[in-house]
Short mmCIF file of C-alpha atoms in Angstrom, two decimals:
data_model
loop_
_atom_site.label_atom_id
_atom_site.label_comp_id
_atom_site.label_asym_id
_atom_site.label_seq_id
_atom_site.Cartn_x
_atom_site.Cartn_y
_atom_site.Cartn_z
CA UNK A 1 77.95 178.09 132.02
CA UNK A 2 74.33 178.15 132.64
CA UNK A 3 72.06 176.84 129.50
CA UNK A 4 70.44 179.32 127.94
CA UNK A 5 68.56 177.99 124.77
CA UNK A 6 65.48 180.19 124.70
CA UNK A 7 67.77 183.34 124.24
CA UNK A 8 68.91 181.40 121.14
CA UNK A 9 66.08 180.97 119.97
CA UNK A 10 64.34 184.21 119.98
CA UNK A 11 60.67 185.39 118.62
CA UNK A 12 58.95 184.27 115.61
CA UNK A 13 59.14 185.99 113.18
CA UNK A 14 56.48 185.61 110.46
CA UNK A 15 58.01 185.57 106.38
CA UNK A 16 56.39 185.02 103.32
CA UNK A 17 56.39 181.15 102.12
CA UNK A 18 59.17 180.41 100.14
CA UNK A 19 58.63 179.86 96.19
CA UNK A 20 57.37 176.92 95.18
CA UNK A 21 59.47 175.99 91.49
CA UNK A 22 58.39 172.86 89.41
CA UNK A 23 61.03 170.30 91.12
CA UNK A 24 63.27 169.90 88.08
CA UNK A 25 63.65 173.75 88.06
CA UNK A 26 64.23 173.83 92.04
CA UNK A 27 66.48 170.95 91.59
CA UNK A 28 68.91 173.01 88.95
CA UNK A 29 68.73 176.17 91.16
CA UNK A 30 69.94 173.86 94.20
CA UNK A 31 72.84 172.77 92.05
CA UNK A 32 73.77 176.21 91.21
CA UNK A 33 73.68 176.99 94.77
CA UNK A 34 75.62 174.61 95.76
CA UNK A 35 78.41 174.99 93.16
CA UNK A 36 78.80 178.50 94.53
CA UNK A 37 79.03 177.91 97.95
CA UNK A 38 81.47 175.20 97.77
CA UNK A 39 83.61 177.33 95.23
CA UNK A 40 84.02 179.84 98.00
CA UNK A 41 86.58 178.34 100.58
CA UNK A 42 87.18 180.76 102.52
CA UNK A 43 84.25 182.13 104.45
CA UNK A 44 83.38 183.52 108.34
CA UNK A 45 80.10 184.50 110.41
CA UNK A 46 79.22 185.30 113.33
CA UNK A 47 76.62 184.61 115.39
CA UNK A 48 74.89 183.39 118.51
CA UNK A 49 75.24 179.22 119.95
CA UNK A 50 73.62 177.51 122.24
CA UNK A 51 75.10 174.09 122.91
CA UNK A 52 73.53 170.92 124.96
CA UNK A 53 74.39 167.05 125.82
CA UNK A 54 72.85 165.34 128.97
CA UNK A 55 72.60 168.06 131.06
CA UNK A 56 75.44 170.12 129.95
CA UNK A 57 75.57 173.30 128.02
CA UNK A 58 75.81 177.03 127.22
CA UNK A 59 75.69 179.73 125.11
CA UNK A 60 76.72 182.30 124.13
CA UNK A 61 78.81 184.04 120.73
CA UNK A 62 80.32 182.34 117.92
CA UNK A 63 82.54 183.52 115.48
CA UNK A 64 83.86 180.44 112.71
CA UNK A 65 86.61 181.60 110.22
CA UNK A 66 87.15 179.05 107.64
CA UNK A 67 90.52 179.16 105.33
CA UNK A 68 90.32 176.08 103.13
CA UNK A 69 90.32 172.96 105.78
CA UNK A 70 91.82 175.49 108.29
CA UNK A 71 89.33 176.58 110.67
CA UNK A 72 89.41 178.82 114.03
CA UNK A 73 86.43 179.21 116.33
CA UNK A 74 86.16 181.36 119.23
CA UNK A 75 82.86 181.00 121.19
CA UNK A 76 82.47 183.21 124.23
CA UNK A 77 79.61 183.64 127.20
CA UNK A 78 79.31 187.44 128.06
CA UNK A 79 77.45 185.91 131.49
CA UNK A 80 80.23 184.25 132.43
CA UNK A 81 83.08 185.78 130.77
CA UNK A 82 84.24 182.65 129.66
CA UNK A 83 85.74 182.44 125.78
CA UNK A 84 87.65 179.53 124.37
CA UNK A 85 89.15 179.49 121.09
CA UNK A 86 89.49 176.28 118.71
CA UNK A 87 91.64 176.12 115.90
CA UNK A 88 93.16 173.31 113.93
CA UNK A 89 92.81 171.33 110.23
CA UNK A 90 92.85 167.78 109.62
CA UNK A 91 94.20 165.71 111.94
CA UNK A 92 95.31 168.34 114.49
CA UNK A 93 93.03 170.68 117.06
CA UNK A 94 94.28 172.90 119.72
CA UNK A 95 91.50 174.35 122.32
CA UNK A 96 92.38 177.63 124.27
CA UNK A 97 91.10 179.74 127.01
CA UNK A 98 90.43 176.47 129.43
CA UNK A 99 91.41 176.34 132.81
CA UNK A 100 94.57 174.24 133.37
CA UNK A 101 96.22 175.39 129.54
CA UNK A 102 95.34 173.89 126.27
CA UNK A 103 94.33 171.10 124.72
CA UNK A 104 95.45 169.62 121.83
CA UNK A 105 94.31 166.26 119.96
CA UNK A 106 93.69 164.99 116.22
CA UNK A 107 90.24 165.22 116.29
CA UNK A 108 88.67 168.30 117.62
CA UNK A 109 85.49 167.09 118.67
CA UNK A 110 87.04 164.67 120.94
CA UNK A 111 89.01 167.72 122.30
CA UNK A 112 85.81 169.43 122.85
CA UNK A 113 84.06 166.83 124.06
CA UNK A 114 86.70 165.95 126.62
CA UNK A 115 87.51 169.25 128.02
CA UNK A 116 83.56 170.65 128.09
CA UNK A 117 81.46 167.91 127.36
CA UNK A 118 80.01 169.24 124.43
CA UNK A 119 79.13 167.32 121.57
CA UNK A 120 80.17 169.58 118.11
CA UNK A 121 80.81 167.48 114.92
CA UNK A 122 83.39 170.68 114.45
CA UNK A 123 84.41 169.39 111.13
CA UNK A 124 81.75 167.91 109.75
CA UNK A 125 79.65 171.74 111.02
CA UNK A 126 81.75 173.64 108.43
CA UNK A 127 80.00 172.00 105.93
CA UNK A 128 76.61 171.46 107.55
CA UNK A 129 76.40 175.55 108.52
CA UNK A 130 76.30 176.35 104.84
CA UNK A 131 73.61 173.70 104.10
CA UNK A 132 75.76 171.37 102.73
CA UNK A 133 76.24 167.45 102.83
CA UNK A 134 79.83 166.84 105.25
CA UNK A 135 82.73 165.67 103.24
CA UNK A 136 83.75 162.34 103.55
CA UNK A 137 80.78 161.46 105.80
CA UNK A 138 77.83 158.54 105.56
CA UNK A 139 75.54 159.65 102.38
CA UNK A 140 73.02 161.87 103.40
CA UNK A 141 69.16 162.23 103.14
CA UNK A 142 68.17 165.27 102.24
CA UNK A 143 65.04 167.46 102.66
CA UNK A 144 64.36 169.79 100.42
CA UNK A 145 62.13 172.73 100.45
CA UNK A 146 59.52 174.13 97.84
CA UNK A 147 62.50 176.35 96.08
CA UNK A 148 65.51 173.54 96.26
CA UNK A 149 66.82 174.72 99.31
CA UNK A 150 67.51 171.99 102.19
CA UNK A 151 64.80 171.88 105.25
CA UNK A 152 66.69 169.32 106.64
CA UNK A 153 70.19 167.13 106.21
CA UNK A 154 70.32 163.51 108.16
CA UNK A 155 74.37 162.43 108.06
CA UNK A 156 76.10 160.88 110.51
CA UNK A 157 73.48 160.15 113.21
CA UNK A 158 72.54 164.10 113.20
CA UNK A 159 69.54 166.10 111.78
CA UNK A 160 69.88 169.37 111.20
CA UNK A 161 67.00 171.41 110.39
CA UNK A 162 67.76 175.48 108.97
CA UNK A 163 65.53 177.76 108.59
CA UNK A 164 66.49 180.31 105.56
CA UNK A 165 66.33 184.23 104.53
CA UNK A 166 64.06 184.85 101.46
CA UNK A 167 67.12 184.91 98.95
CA UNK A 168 70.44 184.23 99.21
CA UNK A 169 72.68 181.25 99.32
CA UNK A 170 73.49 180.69 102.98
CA UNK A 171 70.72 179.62 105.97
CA UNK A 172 69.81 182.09 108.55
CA UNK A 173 69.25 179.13 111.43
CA UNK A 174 70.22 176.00 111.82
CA UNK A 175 69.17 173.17 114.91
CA UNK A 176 71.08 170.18 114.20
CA UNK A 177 70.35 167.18 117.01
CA UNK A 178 71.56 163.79 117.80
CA UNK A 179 70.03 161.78 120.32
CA UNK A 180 71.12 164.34 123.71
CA UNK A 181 72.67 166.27 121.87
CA UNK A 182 71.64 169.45 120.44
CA UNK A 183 73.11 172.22 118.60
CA UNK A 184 71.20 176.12 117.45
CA UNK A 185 72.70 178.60 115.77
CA UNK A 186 71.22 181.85 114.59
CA UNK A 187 73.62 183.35 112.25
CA UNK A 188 73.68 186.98 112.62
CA UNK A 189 76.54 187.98 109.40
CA UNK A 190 77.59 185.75 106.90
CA UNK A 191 81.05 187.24 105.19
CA UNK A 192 83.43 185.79 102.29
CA UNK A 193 80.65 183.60 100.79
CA UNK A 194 77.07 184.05 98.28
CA UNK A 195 74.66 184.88 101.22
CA UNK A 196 71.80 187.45 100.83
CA UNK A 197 70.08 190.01 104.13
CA UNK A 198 67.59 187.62 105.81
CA UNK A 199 64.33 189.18 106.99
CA UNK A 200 64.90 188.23 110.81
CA UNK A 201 68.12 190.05 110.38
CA UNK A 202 70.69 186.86 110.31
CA UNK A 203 72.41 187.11 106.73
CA UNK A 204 75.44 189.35 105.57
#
């Protein structure tokens, strides 16, 4: 699947600057927002990825339903035609749509890794879409903006940078890299979870 990251990425789009809160008061509202989004378990959004690691890649459509730590992802390329579909909890993945049947595994990145060469911290991204430090990973450093909100989330050898709507709970973009490899999402609907309309037109 040919890459296709500047399609991802689209045109800047010029916002207002986010508010700027004393940091005590951002701090509190970050709490908040995080108490919410965590509360809400079961979530989905769709969207548009574009996916790269020494020299492979694509892109193409996401959709991510979450169900507690049950997850199914089905990414497809309207170029190519191509869709797979991921689903699986902990310790157990199954990857469909590849030539030659599924793949199965107890780690899904290493079944996504292995069949496409893509490198997708799947579990540690249902955290990390919503802004949110990964479960059970290293501690992270965190970024955060002028209202609370994260710019930017270091864990587990990635950085991943989101870009946000003027309210709401959920980010709008997200580029998370580590060393080859890079992941972008724009998220175009947000649905199940505190998110707010973003002015580029990714939110609920």
């Amino acid at each position: 699947m040919v890459l296709l990251l500047s399609a991802c990425a689209g045109q800047g789009v010029r916002r207002p600057p986010p508010e700027v809160l004393p940091t005590a008061v951002a701090a509190e509202r970050e709490a908040g927002r995080i108490a919410r989004v965590r509360a809400d378990d079961e979530w989905s959004l769709t969207g548009r990825i574009a996916v790269s690691n020494a020299g492979k890649g694509g892109s193409g459509r996401i959709e991510w339903n979450q169900r507690g730590e049950r997850y199914e992802v089905a990414l497809s390329a309207p170029v190519t035609r191509q869709s797979w579909r991921l689903a699986g909890g902990p310790g157990e993945a199954r990857l469909d749509g590849l030539e030659g049947g599924p793949r199965e595994g107890v780690d899904a990145a290493a079944v996504l890794h292995e069949a496409t060469g893509w490198d997708i911290p799947v579990e540690a991204l249902a955290d990390w879409l919503r802004a949110l430090p990964a479960a059970g990973a290293a501690a992270p450093r965190i970024v955060a903006g002028p209202d609370g909100r994260p710019l930017s989330i270091e864990q587990a050898g990635w950085t991943i940078a989101y870009e946000w709507p003027l309210t709401g709970d959920l980010p709008s973009r997200l580029d998370a890299r580590r060393g080859d490899a890079r992941v972008r999402l724009i998220v175009d609907q947000w649905q199940g979870a505190e998110a707010a309309p973003a002015s580029d037109g990714a939110g609920r």
